XYZ file of C-alpha atoms in Angstrom:
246
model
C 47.478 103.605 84.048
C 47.287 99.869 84.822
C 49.364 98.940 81.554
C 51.529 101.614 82.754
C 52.350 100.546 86.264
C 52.626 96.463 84.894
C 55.473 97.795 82.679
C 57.072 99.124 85.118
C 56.646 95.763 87.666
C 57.765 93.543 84.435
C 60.871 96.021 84.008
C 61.592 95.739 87.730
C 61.333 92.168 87.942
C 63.554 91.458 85.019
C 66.398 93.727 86.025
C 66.342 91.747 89.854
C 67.652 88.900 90.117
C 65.722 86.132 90.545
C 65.346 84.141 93.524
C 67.173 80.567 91.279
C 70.215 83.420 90.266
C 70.211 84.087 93.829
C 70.500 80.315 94.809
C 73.225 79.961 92.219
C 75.620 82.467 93.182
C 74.810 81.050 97.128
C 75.778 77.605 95.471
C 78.864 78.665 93.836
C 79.993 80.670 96.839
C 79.829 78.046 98.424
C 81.292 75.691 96.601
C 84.310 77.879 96.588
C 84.525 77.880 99.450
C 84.841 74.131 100.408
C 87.712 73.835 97.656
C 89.226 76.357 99.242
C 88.899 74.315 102.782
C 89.481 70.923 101.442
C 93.328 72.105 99.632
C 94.338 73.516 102.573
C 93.372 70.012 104.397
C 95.138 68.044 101.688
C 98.032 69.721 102.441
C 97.864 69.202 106.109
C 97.037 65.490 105.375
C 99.466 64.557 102.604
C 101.953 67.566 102.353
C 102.752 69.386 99.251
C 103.764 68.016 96.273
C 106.593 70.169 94.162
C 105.585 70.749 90.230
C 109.224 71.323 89.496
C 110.439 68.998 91.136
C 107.671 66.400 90.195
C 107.913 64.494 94.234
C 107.002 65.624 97.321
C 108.725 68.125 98.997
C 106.637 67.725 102.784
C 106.991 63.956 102.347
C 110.285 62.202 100.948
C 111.158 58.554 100.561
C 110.189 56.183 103.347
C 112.676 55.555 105.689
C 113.942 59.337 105.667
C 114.505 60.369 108.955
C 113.556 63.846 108.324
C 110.772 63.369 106.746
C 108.244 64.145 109.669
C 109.866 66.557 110.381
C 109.124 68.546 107.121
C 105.659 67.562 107.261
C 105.202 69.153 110.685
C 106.730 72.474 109.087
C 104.806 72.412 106.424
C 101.266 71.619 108.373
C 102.572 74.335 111.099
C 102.477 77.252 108.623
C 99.301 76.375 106.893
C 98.068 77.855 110.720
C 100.263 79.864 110.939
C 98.955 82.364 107.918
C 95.803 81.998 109.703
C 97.465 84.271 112.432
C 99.464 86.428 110.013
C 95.771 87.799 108.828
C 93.886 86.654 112.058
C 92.656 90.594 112.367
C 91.692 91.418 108.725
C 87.876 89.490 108.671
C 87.146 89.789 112.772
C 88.364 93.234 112.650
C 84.450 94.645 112.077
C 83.757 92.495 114.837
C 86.141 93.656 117.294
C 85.415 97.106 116.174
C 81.595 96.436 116.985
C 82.545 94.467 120.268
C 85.013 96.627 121.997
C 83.444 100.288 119.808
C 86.778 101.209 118.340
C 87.546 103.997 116.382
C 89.892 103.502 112.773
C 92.617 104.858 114.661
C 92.656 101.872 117.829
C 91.512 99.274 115.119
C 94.924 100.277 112.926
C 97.101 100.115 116.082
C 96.096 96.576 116.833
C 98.030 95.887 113.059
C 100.712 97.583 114.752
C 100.974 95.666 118.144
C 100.776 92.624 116.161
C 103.719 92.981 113.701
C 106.185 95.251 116.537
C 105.717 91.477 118.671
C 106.690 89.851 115.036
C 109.425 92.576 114.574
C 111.203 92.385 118.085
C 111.088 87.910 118.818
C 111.981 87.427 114.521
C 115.170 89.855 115.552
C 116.009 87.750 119.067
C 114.604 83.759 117.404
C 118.501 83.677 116.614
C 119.354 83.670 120.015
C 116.545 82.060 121.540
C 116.667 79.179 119.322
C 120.978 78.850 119.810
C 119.495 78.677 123.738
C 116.669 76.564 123.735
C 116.760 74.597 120.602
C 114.443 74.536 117.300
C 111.638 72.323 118.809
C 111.561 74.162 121.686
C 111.771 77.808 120.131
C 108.794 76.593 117.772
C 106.438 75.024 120.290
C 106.836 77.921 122.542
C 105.946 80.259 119.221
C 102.998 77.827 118.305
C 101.854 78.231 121.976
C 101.716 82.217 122.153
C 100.096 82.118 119.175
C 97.369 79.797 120.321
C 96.857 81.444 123.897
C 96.328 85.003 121.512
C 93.911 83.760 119.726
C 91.793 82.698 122.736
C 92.649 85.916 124.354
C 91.504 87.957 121.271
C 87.890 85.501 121.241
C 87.315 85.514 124.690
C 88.772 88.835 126.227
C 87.662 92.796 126.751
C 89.806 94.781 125.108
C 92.461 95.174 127.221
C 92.923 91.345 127.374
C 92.277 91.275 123.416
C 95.112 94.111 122.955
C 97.641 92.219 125.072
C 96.596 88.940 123.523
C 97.196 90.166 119.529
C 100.877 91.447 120.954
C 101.185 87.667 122.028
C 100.534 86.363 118.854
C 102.708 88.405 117.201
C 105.401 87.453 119.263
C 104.636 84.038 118.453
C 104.960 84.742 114.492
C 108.183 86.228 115.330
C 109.310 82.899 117.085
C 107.934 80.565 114.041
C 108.035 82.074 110.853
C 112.092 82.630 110.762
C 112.385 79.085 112.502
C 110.332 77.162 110.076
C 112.285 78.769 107.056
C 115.701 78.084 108.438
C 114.444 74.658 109.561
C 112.889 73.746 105.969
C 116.248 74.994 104.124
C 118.511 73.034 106.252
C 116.472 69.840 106.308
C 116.573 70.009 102.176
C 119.791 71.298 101.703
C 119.668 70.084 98.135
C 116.453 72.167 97.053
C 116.258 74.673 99.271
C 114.618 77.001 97.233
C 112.365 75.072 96.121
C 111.483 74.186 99.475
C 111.412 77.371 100.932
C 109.132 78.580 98.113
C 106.654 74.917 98.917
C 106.412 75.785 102.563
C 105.711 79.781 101.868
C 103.120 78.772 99.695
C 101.548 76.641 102.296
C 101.659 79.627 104.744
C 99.936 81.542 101.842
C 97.274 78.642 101.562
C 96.630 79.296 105.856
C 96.479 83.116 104.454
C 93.998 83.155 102.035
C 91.875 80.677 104.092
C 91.388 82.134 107.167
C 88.599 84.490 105.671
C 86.417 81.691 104.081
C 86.781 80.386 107.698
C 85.598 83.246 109.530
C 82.846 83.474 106.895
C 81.498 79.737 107.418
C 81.479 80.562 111.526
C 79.558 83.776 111.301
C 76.933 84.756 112.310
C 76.865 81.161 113.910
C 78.389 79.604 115.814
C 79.939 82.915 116.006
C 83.584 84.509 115.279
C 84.677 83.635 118.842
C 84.486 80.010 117.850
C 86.476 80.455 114.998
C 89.003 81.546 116.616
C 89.027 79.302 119.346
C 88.932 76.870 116.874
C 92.501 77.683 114.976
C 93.516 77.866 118.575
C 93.064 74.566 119.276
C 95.018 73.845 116.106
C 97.703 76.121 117.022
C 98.129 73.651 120.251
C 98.459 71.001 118.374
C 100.751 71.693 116.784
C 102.423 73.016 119.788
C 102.564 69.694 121.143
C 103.838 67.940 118.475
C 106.816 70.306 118.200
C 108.006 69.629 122.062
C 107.761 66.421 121.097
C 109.716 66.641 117.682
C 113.741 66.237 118.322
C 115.192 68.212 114.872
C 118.934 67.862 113.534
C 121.605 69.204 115.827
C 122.967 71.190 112.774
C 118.736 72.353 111.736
């Protein structure tokens, strides 16, 4: 009986994995994560550089006036996807904090995008009105005051706040591509396609984010922290004077 029952512990023991695998796969997770962090950094840092076009599409030759202002775009919707799929990863979260059912959870997908839907449809207008710099620090702003809502409020608050930042994508996202293909009328495409895939580096960040701040210091200062981003940003763009004809 004792031969039998080692057998089984020696059987048991080599089908777990052991406690170095374990360390291993924590390591490489890791790892993965922080290269993950660190490109989307380098973009924000020194812009995006264009295979095809073999220079840098965020950064052009020095004295280029518009040159800043392309690296603000660019830097702007690396956040930016951060909002776009701000309520994938903090969605069990909210659905712990506030005890929704799958039904209220989907519906805050919907609030977010009808915001997105209804200011990308009027950005047109508000931008002929107020101006590109304007238009996008204003979007950057309601994107950055959602967030905080959505960290710090009940669920009313939180509801309103997601509607906010969707309104906010709707003010930056058509802006920034317009903005981008005007200021590089020469490669537009490939410009468009360099800032989108920023936006898509923001977008497939924003979970390894959430997943370094939780359990501490907690989801709430995750997003508090790409709020604080979001403001910066904000700032930068009232302060940013684009082309009359961007």
């Amino acid at each position: 009986d004792n031969l039998f029952y080692q057998m089984r512990w020696l059987s048991a023991s080599a089908s777990s994995p052991t406690t170095a695998t374990i360390i291993v796969h924590e390591v490489e997770r890791l790892i993965k994560s922080a290269a993950s962090f660190v490109v989307s950094i380098a973009v924000i840092v020194i812009g995006f550089r264009d295979p095809i076009l073999g220079r840098s599409v965020v950064m052009s030759q020095a004295g280029d006036s518009h040159s800043s202002g392309r690296a603000l775009l660019f830097t702007g919707f690396v956040v930016t996807g951060f909002v776009t799929t701000v309520l994938g990863p903090v969605l069990p979260w909210l659905t712990a904090r506030w005890l929704l059912t799958d039904a209220a959870a989907g519906a805050l997908f919907t609030i977010q995008f009808t915001g997105s839907i209804v200011a990308g449809a009027l950005s047109g207008l508000i931008v002929a009105r107020i101006g590109s710099s304007r238009a996008l620090a204003t979007g950057y702003a309601l994107m950055a005051t959602g967030l905080a809502g959505l960290a710090l409020g009940d669920r009313e608050v939180g509801t309103l706040a997601i509607g906010v930042a969707g309104v906010g994508l709707g003010f930056v996202v058509p802006t920034t591509n317009l903005l981008v293909a005007r200021l590089t009328p020469e490669h537009a495409a490939a410009a468009l396609g360099a800032v989108n895939f920023c936006w898509g580096i923001g977008a497939a960040t924003w979970p390894v984010v959430v997943a370094r701040f939780n359990p501490a210091p907690g989801v709430p200062i995750a997003l508090l922290f790409v709020s604080t981003l979001l403001l910066l940003v904000a700032a930068r763009m009232a302060a940013t004077r684009f082309p009359a004809h961007a």
